[in-house]
Coordinates of C-alpha atoms in Angstrom, one line a residue:
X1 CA 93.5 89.8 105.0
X2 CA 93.2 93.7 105.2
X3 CA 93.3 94.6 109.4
X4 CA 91.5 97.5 110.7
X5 CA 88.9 97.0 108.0
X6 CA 85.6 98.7 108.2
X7 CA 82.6 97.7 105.6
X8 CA 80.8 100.8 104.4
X9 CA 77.9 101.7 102.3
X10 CA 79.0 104.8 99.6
X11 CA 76.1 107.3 101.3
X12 CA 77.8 106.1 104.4
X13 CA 81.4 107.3 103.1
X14 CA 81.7 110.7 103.9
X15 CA 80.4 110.7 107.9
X16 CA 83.3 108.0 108.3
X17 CA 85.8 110.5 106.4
X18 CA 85.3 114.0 108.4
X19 CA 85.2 111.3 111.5
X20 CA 88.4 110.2 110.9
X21 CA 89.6 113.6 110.0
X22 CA 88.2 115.2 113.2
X23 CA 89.9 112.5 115.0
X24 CA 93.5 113.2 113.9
X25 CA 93.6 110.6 110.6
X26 CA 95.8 111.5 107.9
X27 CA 94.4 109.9 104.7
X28 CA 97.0 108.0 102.9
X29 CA 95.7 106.7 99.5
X30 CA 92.8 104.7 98.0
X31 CA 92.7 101.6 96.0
X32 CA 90.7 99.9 93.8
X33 CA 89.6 96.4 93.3
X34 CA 88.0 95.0 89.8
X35 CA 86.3 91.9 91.3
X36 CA 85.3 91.0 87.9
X37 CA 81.5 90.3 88.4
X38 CA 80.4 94.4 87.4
X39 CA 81.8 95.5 91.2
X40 CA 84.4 97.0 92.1
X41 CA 85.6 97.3 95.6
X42 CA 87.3 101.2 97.0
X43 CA 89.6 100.8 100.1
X44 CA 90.4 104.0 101.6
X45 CA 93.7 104.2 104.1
X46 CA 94.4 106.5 106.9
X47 CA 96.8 106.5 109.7
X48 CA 97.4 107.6 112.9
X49 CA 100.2 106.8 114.9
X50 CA 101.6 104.6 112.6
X51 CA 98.2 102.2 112.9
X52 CA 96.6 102.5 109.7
X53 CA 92.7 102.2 109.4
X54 CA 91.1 101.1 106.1
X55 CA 87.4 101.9 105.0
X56 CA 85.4 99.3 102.2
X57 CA 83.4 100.9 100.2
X58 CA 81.9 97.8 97.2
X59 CA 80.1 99.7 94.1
X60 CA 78.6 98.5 90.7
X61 CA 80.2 99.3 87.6
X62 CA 77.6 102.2 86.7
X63 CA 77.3 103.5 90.7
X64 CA 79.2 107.5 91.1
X65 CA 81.0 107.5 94.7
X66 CA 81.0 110.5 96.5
X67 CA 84.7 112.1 96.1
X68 CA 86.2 112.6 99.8
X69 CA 88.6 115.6 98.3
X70 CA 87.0 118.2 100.0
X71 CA 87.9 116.6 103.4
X72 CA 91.4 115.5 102.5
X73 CA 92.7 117.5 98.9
X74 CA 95.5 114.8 98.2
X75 CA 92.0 112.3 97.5
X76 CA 92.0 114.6 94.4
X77 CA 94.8 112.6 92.6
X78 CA 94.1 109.1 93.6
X79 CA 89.9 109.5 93.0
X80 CA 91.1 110.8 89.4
X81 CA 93.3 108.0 88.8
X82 CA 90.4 105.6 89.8
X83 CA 88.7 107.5 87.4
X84 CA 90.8 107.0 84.4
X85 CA 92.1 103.3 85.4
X86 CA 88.5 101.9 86.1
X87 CA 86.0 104.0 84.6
X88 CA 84.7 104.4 87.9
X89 CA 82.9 108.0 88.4
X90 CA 83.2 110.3 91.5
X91 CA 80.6 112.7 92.7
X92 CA 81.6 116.8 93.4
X93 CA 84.9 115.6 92.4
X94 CA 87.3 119.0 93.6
X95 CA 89.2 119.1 90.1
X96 CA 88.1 116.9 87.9
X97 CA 90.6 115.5 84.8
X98 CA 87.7 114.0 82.8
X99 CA 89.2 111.2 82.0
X100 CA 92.7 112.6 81.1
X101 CA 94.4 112.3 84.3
X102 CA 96.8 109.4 83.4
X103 CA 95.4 108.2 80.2
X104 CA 94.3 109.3 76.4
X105 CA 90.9 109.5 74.9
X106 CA 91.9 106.4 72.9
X107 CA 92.5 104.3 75.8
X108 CA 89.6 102.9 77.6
X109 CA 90.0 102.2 81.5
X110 CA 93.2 99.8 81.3
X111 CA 92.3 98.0 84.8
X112 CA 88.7 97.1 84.4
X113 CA 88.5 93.5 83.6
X114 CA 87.2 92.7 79.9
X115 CA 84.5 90.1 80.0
X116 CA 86.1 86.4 79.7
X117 CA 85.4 84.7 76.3
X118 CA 85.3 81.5 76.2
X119 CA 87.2 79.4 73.6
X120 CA 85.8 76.5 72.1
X121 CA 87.6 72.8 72.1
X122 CA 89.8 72.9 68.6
X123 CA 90.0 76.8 68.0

């Protein structure tokens, strides 16, 4: 279980951020979570004073988040890497790789979850 967890709606996102930031947070990375059912969950990790401080933000598949990289500029590499790994779309995205941060055109998001296919008795 994730401490100092907060449970945020995307529009509610950036208030949190330039809180944080006003506050003396350093942002430390994101991650991202296929939960296999279409959503996908972004944690975003800060510290201060060695106490970090996490921020839930749970999306649909199709949903754009708003990019946090104008507040923190490192968010520019990790939101792009979302990008490419999950498909997942940012919003005013600083500089955005299209796509072609990590990966090829030929691959298509190599973390998203494929749809389970079910295999009959026999096959």
């Amino acid at each position: 279980m994730l401490q100092n967890l907060k449970e945020l709606q995307k529009e509610d996102l950036r208030k949190e951020v330039l809180a944080l930031k006003a506050d003396g947070y350093r942002f430390v990375t994101a991650t991202c979570v296929d939960l296999g059912d279409g959503r996908f969950d972004i944690i975003y990790h800060f510290d201060k004073d060695y106490q970090l401080t996490n921020i839930r933000v749970t999306i649909v598949a199709e949903e754009k988040v708003p990019s946090i990289s104008d507040i923190y500029f490192a968010a520019v590499f990790v939101e792009n890497e979302i990008k490419d790994l999950f498909g997942i779309e940012f919003e005013n995205l600083l500089i955005d790789y299209e796509g072609k941060f990590m990966i090829t055109e030929e691959l298509e998001s190599p973390m998203r979850k494929k749809p389970a296919v079910k295999v009959k008795k026999g096959e």
